[in-house]
Amino acid sequence: MRSILRMGAAGAAGLLVLGLAACTGPASQPTNQQSEGAKENASIRFAAYGNSLDDPTGMANDPIKKAIEQATNLTIQYDTGTEGFDDRMLTELATGSGPDLFSTWGESEKIQSWISDEAVIDMAAIVDAQPDRYPILHKMFTSPAYQAYNKLYSGDANKAYAIYAIGALPTPAFAGVPVYNQKLLDSYNGGQVPQTVDEFVAFTTKAGKDGVAGWWPRNDKLTNWSEIDKTIALPQGTSIAPPADQAWTGFIRTGDDAWKLMTTSDQSKAVVKQLAEMYKHDALSDGVGVKGDFDDAYAAFGLSELASANFGFGYAPQFRDFWKSAWKEANPDTAKVSDLAQGRSLQGSAGYPQIYQTSGWMAAHWFIPSSAKNPDRVLDLIEFIASAKGQDLVFKGIEGLTYTPGADGKPTYIEGAWDKINKAYGTSDGRGKYVWFEYLLSGTSFMTELESKDWADTVNNPVDFSAQWSSDLDNELLNAAQTQISTFVDKVVVKLPDYYNLIVLGEDGQAMRTAMKEVSNRYLAAMIGGQMDIDKEWPNYVKEFEAAGGSKYEKLFNEAVQTAKTLANQ
């Protein structure tokens, strides 16, 4: 007997309410086949979000798939899609017809409910029974950092119900850094990148008064406060942002593990007044909240109608992509790298903004459902993908077909080879090369080195091979941005202990976040846009924010930090 989920439809949107019939399946226990270590051919279905199945001929001729199948003696069916894909995965899980390996987006509620319902198997039970067959997974599952997540989700450090895909980048990525039109910098700031909040406000105000919108922080609905907050508020020792999924958003740290929620503080009121004044003079573009980020703002920047913009430029590849899309496309015959200036985090009364991050974040959970007929063979596949040979196939390809090895050990990519493979799946070159398994171990699609390194070390410090296939122009753009970022990043990005990844605020915390965000969005948009008198309405804002959560959320968050710290130290 195998576990089956009970399923009910809820509303026209087709939302699923999932439960489990009370029966226990044997999928988490080693079978005779597993004990004997047999590896006869088996068919498994692997599912990943976001690609295309429109080219069956190209897929059938995919040399990477063939190489993986040959190495594992598996026949692998690929399942993917975008519209409705997640709901379909839930439906198939509910009916016991789900893929043998699939993921969610890292939602703790799902993994906890599926563990409770016995809808997914304990992979460690199979791996621990045959550590010689699964040496990489055994090392991974028994590492203290991995077991801390096991403990968080299931209460048992030794039970691994998911492959945790940690989202980490080779270099920090953070908000609050503008990029500038150099010609407009020359006109309004003596050609120099602003160093302080005051200099930035003066620069954007000069541009605004001259008919050029001064600044566009990514925010086409005036509800995304991250760029505004980190550019203007954090350097002044406060945060106007309401709490968000990154649990410490809106807080200022007052001690090692002590935090104060600043969203409706007097300091934040002063920043909101400053932003309203900027908006009034088009220093903060008066199109924010009305026009679109990636069409209107990009077009305006390309036409030199916008002096500065924020789109996550604390990460060098964002500068590269913005230059190519917002600038090069608008100026195809004249564009030079030097036309744009990579900015820096601004300093204010509190110095540099303090942007708190852990090494990585939970990007996805990958599961083997209890309905899988050959869970041990699925683990054979994961073991191979986690190996150096598997990662080489996913990120480099096949020697002589997609790359040639260089004298320094780095691959030289054969032009067009990867394009032909990826075309079958409707994707283009990105941080990884082979779309099937690039997110399985690294939630940000970078190479891991699990065979030679500890799990936490390699997933939090993945390898970026993208420079090996980047063009000279791409590398010039990346180097230009990274050279500037490297001068201030260590003063801005503050690494939190990894137990901050284990913070769980539960349904109460989520409900409060949702309510506080609604209140903040309503008041801040109207105050900054000039529809509300800030002095008159601020007390009402504070009152509604407090009713939505406020100090209760602050207390809940600080208690959750201590709980996570205790959990990590057990």
Coordinates of C-alpha atoms in Angstrom, one line a residue:
M1 CA 0.0 0.0 0.0
R2 CA 1.2 3.5 -0.7
S3 CA 0.2 6.8 0.8
I4 CA -2.4 8.8 -1.0
L5 CA -3.4 12.4 -0.4
R6 CA -7.0 13.4 0.0
M7 CA -7.8 16.3 -2.4
G8 CA -10.6 18.8 -2.5
A9 CA -11.1 21.8 -4.9
A10 CA -11.5 25.2 -3.4
G11 CA -12.9 27.9 -5.7
A12 CA -12.7 28.7 -9.3
A13 CA -8.9 29.2 -9.1
G14 CA -8.5 25.5 -8.5
L15 CA -6.7 25.8 -5.3
L16 CA -6.0 22.5 -3.6
V17 CA -6.5 21.5 0.0
L18 CA -4.3 18.6 0.7
G19 CA -4.5 15.9 3.4
L20 CA -3.5 12.3 3.7
A21 CA -5.4 9.1 4.1
A22 CA -4.2 7.3 7.2
C23 CA -2.0 4.6 5.7
T24 CA 1.7 4.1 5.9
G25 CA 3.8 3.1 2.8
P26 CA 7.1 1.3 2.8
A27 CA 8.8 3.6 0.4
S28 CA 11.2 5.0 3.0
Q29 CA 12.5 1.6 3.9
P30 CA 15.3 -0.1 1.9
T31 CA 14.0 -2.8 -0.4
N32 CA 15.7 -6.1 -1.3
Q33 CA 16.8 -4.5 -4.5
Q34 CA 18.4 -1.6 -2.5
S35 CA 20.1 -4.0 -0.1
E36 CA 21.7 -5.9 -3.0
G37 CA 22.8 -2.6 -4.6
A38 CA 21.4 -3.6 -7.9
K39 CA 21.2 -0.9 -10.6
E40 CA 19.1 -2.5 -13.4
N41 CA 17.6 0.0 -15.7
A42 CA 14.6 1.9 -14.4
S43 CA 12.4 4.7 -15.6
I44 CA 11.9 7.8 -13.5
R45 CA 10.2 11.2 -14.1
F46 CA 12.0 14.4 -13.1
A47 CA 10.0 17.6 -12.9
A48 CA 11.3 21.2 -12.9
Y49 CA 9.4 24.4 -13.4
G50 CA 9.8 26.8 -16.3
N51 CA 11.0 25.3 -19.6
S52 CA 9.4 24.0 -22.8
L53 CA 8.5 20.5 -24.1
D54 CA 7.7 21.8 -27.6
D55 CA 10.7 20.1 -29.4
P56 CA 10.5 16.3 -28.9
T57 CA 13.1 15.7 -31.6
G58 CA 15.6 18.0 -30.0
M59 CA 15.0 16.4 -26.6
A60 CA 15.4 13.0 -28.0
N61 CA 18.8 14.0 -29.5
D62 CA 19.9 15.7 -26.3
P63 CA 23.5 14.4 -25.7
I64 CA 23.6 15.5 -22.0
K65 CA 20.4 13.6 -21.2
K66 CA 21.9 10.5 -23.0
A67 CA 25.2 10.8 -21.1
I68 CA 23.4 11.0 -17.7
E69 CA 21.2 8.1 -18.6
Q70 CA 24.2 6.0 -19.6
A71 CA 26.1 6.9 -16.4
T72 CA 23.1 5.9 -14.2
N73 CA 21.5 3.2 -16.3
L74 CA 18.2 5.1 -16.1
T75 CA 15.6 6.2 -18.5
I76 CA 14.6 9.7 -17.5
Q77 CA 11.4 11.5 -18.5
Y78 CA 11.5 15.2 -18.2
D79 CA 8.4 17.1 -17.1
T80 CA 8.2 20.9 -17.1
G81 CA 5.9 23.8 -17.7
T82 CA 5.0 27.3 -16.4
E83 CA 1.3 28.1 -16.4
G84 CA -0.5 25.9 -14.0
F85 CA 2.6 23.8 -13.4
D86 CA 2.6 24.1 -9.6
D87 CA -1.1 23.2 -9.3
R88 CA -0.6 20.2 -11.5
M89 CA 2.3 19.0 -9.3
L90 CA 0.0 19.2 -6.3
T91 CA -2.8 17.4 -8.1
E92 CA -0.5 14.6 -9.1
L93 CA 1.0 14.3 -5.6
A94 CA -2.6 14.1 -4.2
T95 CA -3.6 11.3 -6.6
G96 CA -0.4 9.3 -6.2
S97 CA 0.7 9.9 -9.8
G98 CA 3.3 12.5 -9.2
P99 CA 6.8 12.7 -10.7
D100 CA 9.6 10.8 -8.9
L101 CA 11.6 13.9 -8.2
F102 CA 10.1 17.4 -8.0
S103 CA 10.4 20.6 -6.0
T104 CA 8.4 23.4 -4.3
W105 CA 9.7 26.9 -3.7
G106 CA 11.0 26.3 -0.2
E107 CA 7.7 26.8 1.7
S108 CA 8.2 25.4 5.2
E109 CA 4.4 24.8 5.6
K110 CA 4.4 22.4 2.6
I111 CA 7.3 20.3 3.7
Q112 CA 6.0 20.0 7.3
S113 CA 2.5 19.0 6.2
W114 CA 3.9 16.5 3.7
I115 CA 6.1 14.9 6.2
S116 CA 3.3 14.7 8.7
D117 CA 1.1 13.1 6.0
E118 CA 3.8 10.7 4.9
A119 CA 3.4 12.0 1.4
V120 CA 7.2 12.1 0.8
I121 CA 9.9 9.7 1.8
D122 CA 12.8 9.9 4.2
M123 CA 15.7 9.8 1.9
A124 CA 18.2 9.3 4.7
A125 CA 16.6 5.9 5.6
I126 CA 17.7 4.6 2.2
V127 CA 21.1 6.4 2.1
D128 CA 22.1 5.4 5.6
A129 CA 21.4 1.8 4.9
Q130 CA 23.9 1.8 2.0
P131 CA 26.4 4.6 2.6
D132 CA 28.9 3.1 0.2
R133 CA 26.4 3.3 -2.6
Y134 CA 25.6 7.0 -1.8
P135 CA 28.8 8.4 -0.3
I136 CA 28.1 12.0 -1.3
L137 CA 24.5 12.0 -0.1
H138 CA 25.5 10.2 3.1
K139 CA 28.1 12.9 3.8
M140 CA 25.6 15.6 3.0
F141 CA 22.8 14.1 5.1
T142 CA 25.0 13.6 8.2
S143 CA 26.5 17.1 8.1
P144 CA 25.5 19.2 11.1
A145 CA 24.2 22.1 9.0
Y146 CA 22.0 19.8 6.9
Q147 CA 20.7 18.1 10.0
A148 CA 19.7 21.5 11.5
Y149 CA 17.2 21.9 8.7
N150 CA 16.0 18.3 9.2
K151 CA 15.4 19.1 12.8
L152 CA 13.6 22.3 11.9
Y153 CA 11.2 20.7 9.5
S154 CA 10.6 17.2 11.0
G155 CA 11.8 17.4 14.6
D156 CA 14.4 14.6 13.8
A157 CA 17.9 15.6 12.7
N158 CA 18.5 12.2 11.2
K159 CA 15.5 12.2 8.8
A160 CA 16.1 13.9 5.4
Y161 CA 12.8 14.3 3.6
A162 CA 14.1 16.8 1.1
I163 CA 17.1 17.9 -0.9
Y164 CA 17.6 21.5 0.2
A165 CA 18.6 23.8 -2.6
I166 CA 20.2 26.8 -1.0
G167 CA 20.1 30.1 -2.8
A168 CA 23.6 31.7 -2.6
L169 CA 25.7 33.7 -4.9
P170 CA 29.5 33.7 -5.5
T171 CA 29.5 37.4 -4.6
P172 CA 26.9 39.3 -2.5
A173 CA 23.8 40.8 -4.1
F174 CA 22.1 43.6 -2.5
A175 CA 19.8 46.6 -3.2
G176 CA 20.2 50.3 -2.7
V177 CA 22.9 51.0 -5.3
P178 CA 22.0 53.4 -8.2
V179 CA 23.5 53.3 -11.7
Y180 CA 23.9 56.7 -13.4
N181 CA 23.9 58.1 -16.9
Q182 CA 27.5 59.5 -17.0
K183 CA 26.5 62.4 -19.3
L184 CA 23.9 63.6 -16.8
L185 CA 26.4 63.1 -14.0
D186 CA 28.7 65.4 -15.9
S187 CA 25.9 68.0 -16.1
Y188 CA 24.6 67.9 -12.6
N189 CA 27.3 66.5 -10.3
G190 CA 30.7 67.4 -11.9
G191 CA 30.9 63.9 -13.3
Q192 CA 31.3 62.3 -9.9
V193 CA 29.2 59.4 -8.5
P194 CA 27.4 60.7 -5.4
Q195 CA 28.9 59.4 -2.2
T196 CA 26.3 60.5 0.3
V197 CA 22.5 60.7 0.6
D198 CA 22.8 64.5 0.6
E199 CA 24.8 64.5 -2.6
F200 CA 22.4 62.1 -4.2
V201 CA 19.4 64.2 -3.3
A202 CA 21.1 67.3 -4.7
F203 CA 22.0 65.6 -7.9
T204 CA 18.5 64.1 -8.6
T205 CA 16.9 67.4 -7.6
K206 CA 19.0 69.4 -10.1
A207 CA 18.1 66.9 -12.8
G208 CA 14.4 67.0 -11.9
K209 CA 14.2 70.8 -12.0
D210 CA 15.9 70.7 -15.5
G211 CA 13.2 68.4 -16.9
V212 CA 15.1 65.1 -16.4
A213 CA 13.6 62.6 -13.9
G214 CA 16.3 62.2 -11.3
W215 CA 15.8 58.7 -9.9
W216 CA 13.9 55.5 -10.6
P217 CA 14.0 52.9 -7.8
R218 CA 12.6 49.7 -9.1
N219 CA 9.0 50.3 -8.1
D220 CA 6.3 50.5 -10.7
K221 CA 3.5 50.2 -8.2
L222 CA 5.1 52.2 -5.3
T223 CA 4.8 49.1 -3.1
N224 CA 8.3 47.7 -3.4
W225 CA 10.3 49.6 -0.8
S226 CA 13.6 47.6 -0.9
E227 CA 15.5 49.9 -3.2
I228 CA 14.2 53.1 -1.7
D229 CA 14.8 51.8 1.8
K230 CA 18.4 50.8 1.3
T231 CA 19.3 53.8 -0.7
I232 CA 17.8 56.6 1.4
A233 CA 16.5 55.2 4.8
L234 CA 19.1 52.7 6.0
P235 CA 22.0 55.2 5.7
Q236 CA 20.0 57.4 8.0
G237 CA 19.7 54.7 10.6
T238 CA 16.1 53.7 10.0
S239 CA 13.9 51.6 7.7
I240 CA 10.6 52.7 6.2
A241 CA 9.9 49.2 4.9
P242 CA 7.2 46.9 6.5
P243 CA 8.3 43.4 7.4
A244 CA 8.6 41.0 4.5
D245 CA 9.6 37.4 3.7
Q246 CA 13.1 38.2 4.7
A247 CA 12.1 38.4 8.4
W248 CA 14.4 41.2 9.5
T249 CA 13.1 43.6 6.9
G250 CA 12.0 46.8 8.5
F251 CA 14.3 46.3 11.5
I252 CA 17.5 47.9 12.8
R253 CA 19.8 45.6 14.8
T254 CA 20.4 47.0 18.3
G255 CA 22.6 44.1 19.5
D256 CA 23.9 40.8 18.3
D257 CA 20.5 39.2 18.3
A258 CA 18.3 42.1 19.3
W259 CA 16.2 44.0 16.7
K260 CA 13.9 47.0 16.7
L261 CA 11.1 47.5 14.2
M262 CA 11.5 51.0 12.7
T263 CA 8.8 51.2 10.0
T264 CA 6.7 53.9 11.8
S265 CA 9.4 55.5 13.9
D266 CA 10.0 59.3 14.0
Q267 CA 13.2 58.7 12.0
S268 CA 11.2 57.0 9.3
K269 CA 8.7 59.9 9.3
A270 CA 11.6 62.3 8.5
V271 CA 12.7 60.0 5.6
V272 CA 9.2 59.9 4.2
K273 CA 9.0 63.7 4.2
Q274 CA 12.4 63.7 2.4
L275 CA 11.0 61.3 -0.3
A276 CA 7.8 63.3 -0.7
E277 CA 9.9 66.4 -1.4
M278 CA 12.0 64.5 -3.9
Y279 CA 8.8 63.2 -5.6
K280 CA 7.4 66.7 -5.7
H281 CA 10.4 68.0 -7.7
D282 CA 10.8 64.8 -9.9
A283 CA 14.0 64.0 -8.1
L284 CA 12.2 60.8 -7.3
S285 CA 10.5 60.2 -10.7
D286 CA 6.9 61.2 -10.6
G287 CA 6.3 58.3 -12.9
V288 CA 7.0 55.8 -10.1
G289 CA 3.8 54.1 -9.1
V290 CA 2.3 54.7 -12.6
K291 CA 4.7 53.6 -15.2
G292 CA 6.4 50.2 -15.6
D293 CA 9.9 49.2 -14.4
F294 CA 11.1 47.2 -17.4
D295 CA 9.5 49.0 -20.2
D296 CA 8.9 52.6 -19.3
A297 CA 11.9 53.1 -17.0
Y298 CA 14.3 51.2 -19.3
A299 CA 13.1 53.3 -22.3
A300 CA 13.4 56.6 -20.4
F301 CA 16.9 55.7 -19.3
G302 CA 18.0 54.7 -22.7
L303 CA 16.7 58.0 -24.0
S304 CA 18.6 60.0 -21.3
E305 CA 15.3 61.1 -19.8
L306 CA 16.3 59.5 -16.5
A307 CA 19.4 60.3 -14.6
S308 CA 19.7 57.3 -12.3
A309 CA 18.0 54.0 -11.6
N310 CA 18.1 51.1 -9.1
F311 CA 17.6 47.6 -10.2
G312 CA 19.6 45.4 -7.8
F313 CA 22.9 46.9 -8.9
G314 CA 24.7 45.6 -5.8
Y315 CA 25.2 42.6 -8.0
A316 CA 27.5 43.1 -11.0
P317 CA 25.6 41.0 -13.6
Q318 CA 22.6 43.3 -13.1
F319 CA 24.7 46.2 -14.4
R320 CA 25.8 44.1 -17.4
D321 CA 22.2 43.2 -18.2
F322 CA 20.9 46.7 -17.7
W323 CA 23.6 48.2 -19.9
K324 CA 22.7 45.7 -22.7
S325 CA 18.9 46.1 -22.4
A326 CA 18.3 49.6 -21.3
W327 CA 21.2 51.3 -22.9
K328 CA 22.6 49.3 -25.8
E329 CA 19.2 48.6 -27.3
A330 CA 18.4 52.3 -27.3
N331 CA 21.8 53.4 -28.5
P332 CA 22.9 50.5 -30.8
D333 CA 25.5 52.5 -32.8
T334 CA 27.1 54.7 -30.1
A335 CA 26.8 52.8 -26.8
K336 CA 30.1 52.5 -24.8
V337 CA 30.6 50.9 -21.4
S338 CA 31.7 54.2 -20.0
D339 CA 28.3 55.8 -20.9
L340 CA 27.0 54.4 -17.6
A341 CA 28.5 54.7 -14.1
Q342 CA 28.2 52.0 -11.5
G343 CA 27.2 53.7 -8.3
R344 CA 27.8 52.9 -4.7
S345 CA 25.9 52.5 -1.5
L346 CA 25.3 56.0 -0.1
Q347 CA 26.5 57.2 3.4
G348 CA 24.2 59.1 5.7
S349 CA 24.0 60.2 9.3
A350 CA 24.4 56.6 10.4
G351 CA 27.2 55.9 7.9
Y352 CA 26.8 53.1 5.3
P353 CA 23.5 51.2 5.2
Q354 CA 23.8 47.9 7.0
I355 CA 22.3 45.2 4.8
Y356 CA 21.9 41.9 6.7
Q357 CA 22.3 38.6 4.9
T358 CA 23.0 35.0 5.7
S359 CA 25.3 33.0 3.4
G360 CA 22.3 31.7 1.5
W361 CA 18.5 31.2 1.7
M362 CA 16.2 28.3 1.3
A363 CA 15.4 28.4 -2.4
A364 CA 13.6 25.1 -3.0
H365 CA 12.9 21.7 -1.5
W366 CA 13.2 18.7 -3.8
F367 CA 11.1 15.6 -2.8
I368 CA 10.7 12.0 -3.7
P369 CA 7.0 11.2 -3.2
S370 CA 5.9 8.1 -1.4
S371 CA 4.3 7.0 -4.7
A372 CA 7.7 6.6 -6.3
K373 CA 8.3 3.0 -7.4
N374 CA 12.1 3.1 -7.3
P375 CA 13.2 5.7 -4.8
D376 CA 16.6 4.1 -4.5
R377 CA 17.2 4.7 -8.3
V378 CA 16.1 8.3 -7.9
L379 CA 18.7 8.7 -5.2
D380 CA 21.2 7.1 -7.7
L381 CA 20.4 9.9 -10.0
I382 CA 20.8 12.6 -7.3
E383 CA 24.1 11.0 -6.2
F384 CA 25.5 11.2 -9.8
I385 CA 24.3 14.8 -10.3
A386 CA 26.0 15.7 -7.0
S387 CA 29.3 14.1 -8.1
A388 CA 32.1 16.0 -9.9
K389 CA 31.3 14.1 -13.1
G390 CA 27.6 15.0 -12.8
Q391 CA 28.3 18.7 -12.2
D392 CA 30.7 18.8 -15.1
L393 CA 28.0 17.4 -17.4
V394 CA 25.4 20.0 -16.2
F395 CA 27.7 23.0 -16.2
K396 CA 30.4 22.2 -18.8
G397 CA 28.9 19.5 -21.0
I398 CA 30.8 16.9 -22.9
E399 CA 34.5 17.4 -23.8
G400 CA 34.9 17.8 -27.5
L401 CA 31.2 18.4 -28.1
T402 CA 30.5 21.5 -25.9
Y403 CA 34.0 22.5 -24.7
T404 CA 37.7 21.9 -24.9
P405 CA 39.8 21.8 -21.8
G406 CA 42.3 24.7 -21.3
A407 CA 45.8 24.5 -20.0
D408 CA 44.6 26.0 -16.7
G409 CA 41.8 23.4 -16.4
K410 CA 39.1 25.8 -17.3
P411 CA 36.8 24.9 -20.3
T412 CA 36.7 26.8 -23.6
Y413 CA 33.2 26.5 -24.9
I414 CA 32.6 25.5 -28.5
E415 CA 30.5 28.2 -30.1
G416 CA 26.9 27.3 -30.6
A417 CA 27.0 23.8 -29.1
W418 CA 25.2 24.7 -25.9
D419 CA 22.7 26.9 -27.8
K420 CA 21.7 23.9 -29.9
I421 CA 21.1 21.7 -26.8
N422 CA 19.2 24.4 -24.9
K423 CA 17.0 25.4 -27.8
A424 CA 15.1 22.2 -27.4
Y425 CA 13.9 23.4 -24.0
G426 CA 13.2 27.0 -25.0
T427 CA 15.9 28.5 -22.8
S428 CA 19.1 30.6 -23.3
D429 CA 22.5 30.7 -21.6
G430 CA 22.4 31.7 -18.0
R431 CA 24.4 31.0 -14.9
G432 CA 24.1 27.3 -15.6
K433 CA 24.1 25.5 -18.9
Y434 CA 21.9 22.4 -18.7
V435 CA 18.4 23.3 -17.7
W436 CA 17.3 20.0 -16.2
F437 CA 19.4 19.8 -13.0
E438 CA 21.0 23.2 -12.6
Y439 CA 18.7 24.1 -9.6
L440 CA 18.7 20.8 -7.9
L441 CA 21.6 21.5 -5.5
S442 CA 22.2 25.2 -5.9
G443 CA 19.0 27.3 -5.8
T444 CA 20.8 30.0 -7.8
S445 CA 22.0 27.7 -10.6
F446 CA 25.7 27.6 -9.8
M447 CA 28.1 24.7 -9.6
T448 CA 28.5 22.8 -6.4
E449 CA 31.5 20.7 -5.2
L450 CA 29.8 18.3 -2.9
E451 CA 32.2 15.5 -3.7
S452 CA 35.2 17.3 -2.2
K453 CA 33.6 19.9 0.1
D454 CA 31.2 20.0 3.0
W455 CA 27.6 20.7 2.1
A456 CA 27.2 24.0 3.8
D457 CA 30.6 25.3 2.4
T458 CA 29.8 24.5 -1.2
V459 CA 26.1 25.5 -1.4
N460 CA 26.9 28.8 0.4
N461 CA 30.0 29.4 -1.8
P462 CA 29.1 28.0 -5.2
V463 CA 31.3 28.2 -8.3
D464 CA 30.4 30.6 -11.1
F465 CA 31.5 29.3 -14.5
S466 CA 29.7 31.9 -16.5
A467 CA 32.8 33.9 -17.3
Q468 CA 34.0 31.0 -19.3
W469 CA 31.3 31.5 -21.9
S470 CA 30.7 35.2 -21.5
S471 CA 31.7 37.5 -24.3
D472 CA 34.5 40.1 -24.0
L473 CA 31.9 42.8 -23.7
D474 CA 30.1 40.9 -21.0
N475 CA 33.3 40.5 -19.0
E476 CA 34.2 44.2 -19.5
L477 CA 30.8 45.2 -18.1
L478 CA 31.1 42.8 -15.2
N479 CA 34.6 44.0 -14.3
A480 CA 33.5 47.6 -14.5
A481 CA 30.7 47.1 -12.0
Q482 CA 32.5 44.7 -9.7
T483 CA 35.5 47.0 -9.5
Q484 CA 33.3 49.7 -8.0
I485 CA 31.2 47.4 -5.8
S486 CA 34.4 45.9 -4.3
T487 CA 35.3 49.3 -2.8
F488 CA 32.3 49.4 -0.4
V489 CA 30.6 46.0 -0.2
D490 CA 32.5 44.9 2.9
K491 CA 31.2 48.0 4.7
V492 CA 27.6 47.4 3.7
V493 CA 26.8 43.7 3.7
V494 CA 26.7 42.3 7.2
K495 CA 26.7 38.5 7.4
L496 CA 24.3 37.1 10.0
P497 CA 24.8 33.7 11.6
D498 CA 23.3 30.9 9.5
Y499 CA 20.8 30.1 12.3
Y500 CA 18.9 33.1 10.9
N501 CA 17.9 30.7 8.1
L502 CA 16.1 28.7 10.7
I503 CA 13.7 31.4 11.8
V504 CA 10.1 30.3 11.7
L505 CA 7.3 32.8 12.5
G506 CA 4.4 30.6 11.7
E507 CA 1.0 31.5 10.5
D508 CA 0.6 34.3 13.0
G509 CA 3.7 36.0 11.8
Q510 CA 2.7 35.6 8.1
A511 CA -0.7 37.1 8.9
M512 CA 0.8 40.1 10.6
R513 CA 3.3 40.7 7.8
T514 CA 0.4 40.7 5.3
A515 CA -1.6 43.1 7.3
M516 CA 1.3 45.5 8.1
K517 CA 2.4 45.5 4.4
E518 CA -1.2 46.5 3.4
V519 CA -1.2 49.4 5.9
S520 CA 2.3 50.6 4.9
N521 CA 1.7 50.4 1.2
R522 CA -1.5 52.5 1.5
Y523 CA 0.0 55.2 3.7
L524 CA 3.5 55.4 2.2
A525 CA 2.3 55.6 -1.4
A526 CA -0.2 58.4 -0.6
M527 CA 2.3 60.3 1.6
I528 CA 5.1 60.2 -0.8
G529 CA 2.8 60.9 -3.8
G530 CA 1.4 64.0 -2.0
Q531 CA -2.1 62.7 -1.5
M532 CA -1.8 62.7 2.3
D533 CA -0.5 65.3 4.7
I534 CA 2.4 63.5 6.5
D535 CA 2.2 65.4 9.8
K536 CA -1.6 65.0 10.0
E537 CA -1.8 61.4 9.0
W538 CA 1.3 59.9 10.6
P539 CA -0.4 59.2 14.0
N540 CA -3.2 57.3 12.1
Y541 CA -0.5 55.4 10.2
V542 CA 1.2 54.4 13.5
K543 CA -2.1 53.4 15.0
E544 CA -3.2 51.1 12.1
F545 CA 0.3 49.6 11.8
E546 CA 0.3 48.7 15.5
A547 CA -3.1 47.2 15.2
A548 CA -1.9 45.1 12.3
G549 CA 1.0 43.7 14.3
G550 CA 3.6 46.3 15.1
S551 CA 5.2 45.6 18.5
K552 CA 3.7 42.0 18.6
Y553 CA 5.6 41.2 15.5
E554 CA 8.8 42.7 16.9
K555 CA 8.5 40.5 20.0
L556 CA 7.7 37.5 17.9
F557 CA 10.7 38.0 15.7
N558 CA 13.1 38.5 18.5
E559 CA 11.8 35.3 20.2
A560 CA 12.1 33.4 16.9
V561 CA 15.8 34.5 16.6
Q562 CA 16.5 33.0 20.0
T563 CA 14.6 29.8 19.2
A564 CA 16.6 29.4 16.0
K565 CA 19.9 30.0 17.8
T566 CA 19.0 27.4 20.4
L567 CA 18.0 24.9 17.6
A568 CA 21.3 25.5 15.7
N569 CA 23.4 24.9 18.9
Q570 CA 21.7 21.7 19.9

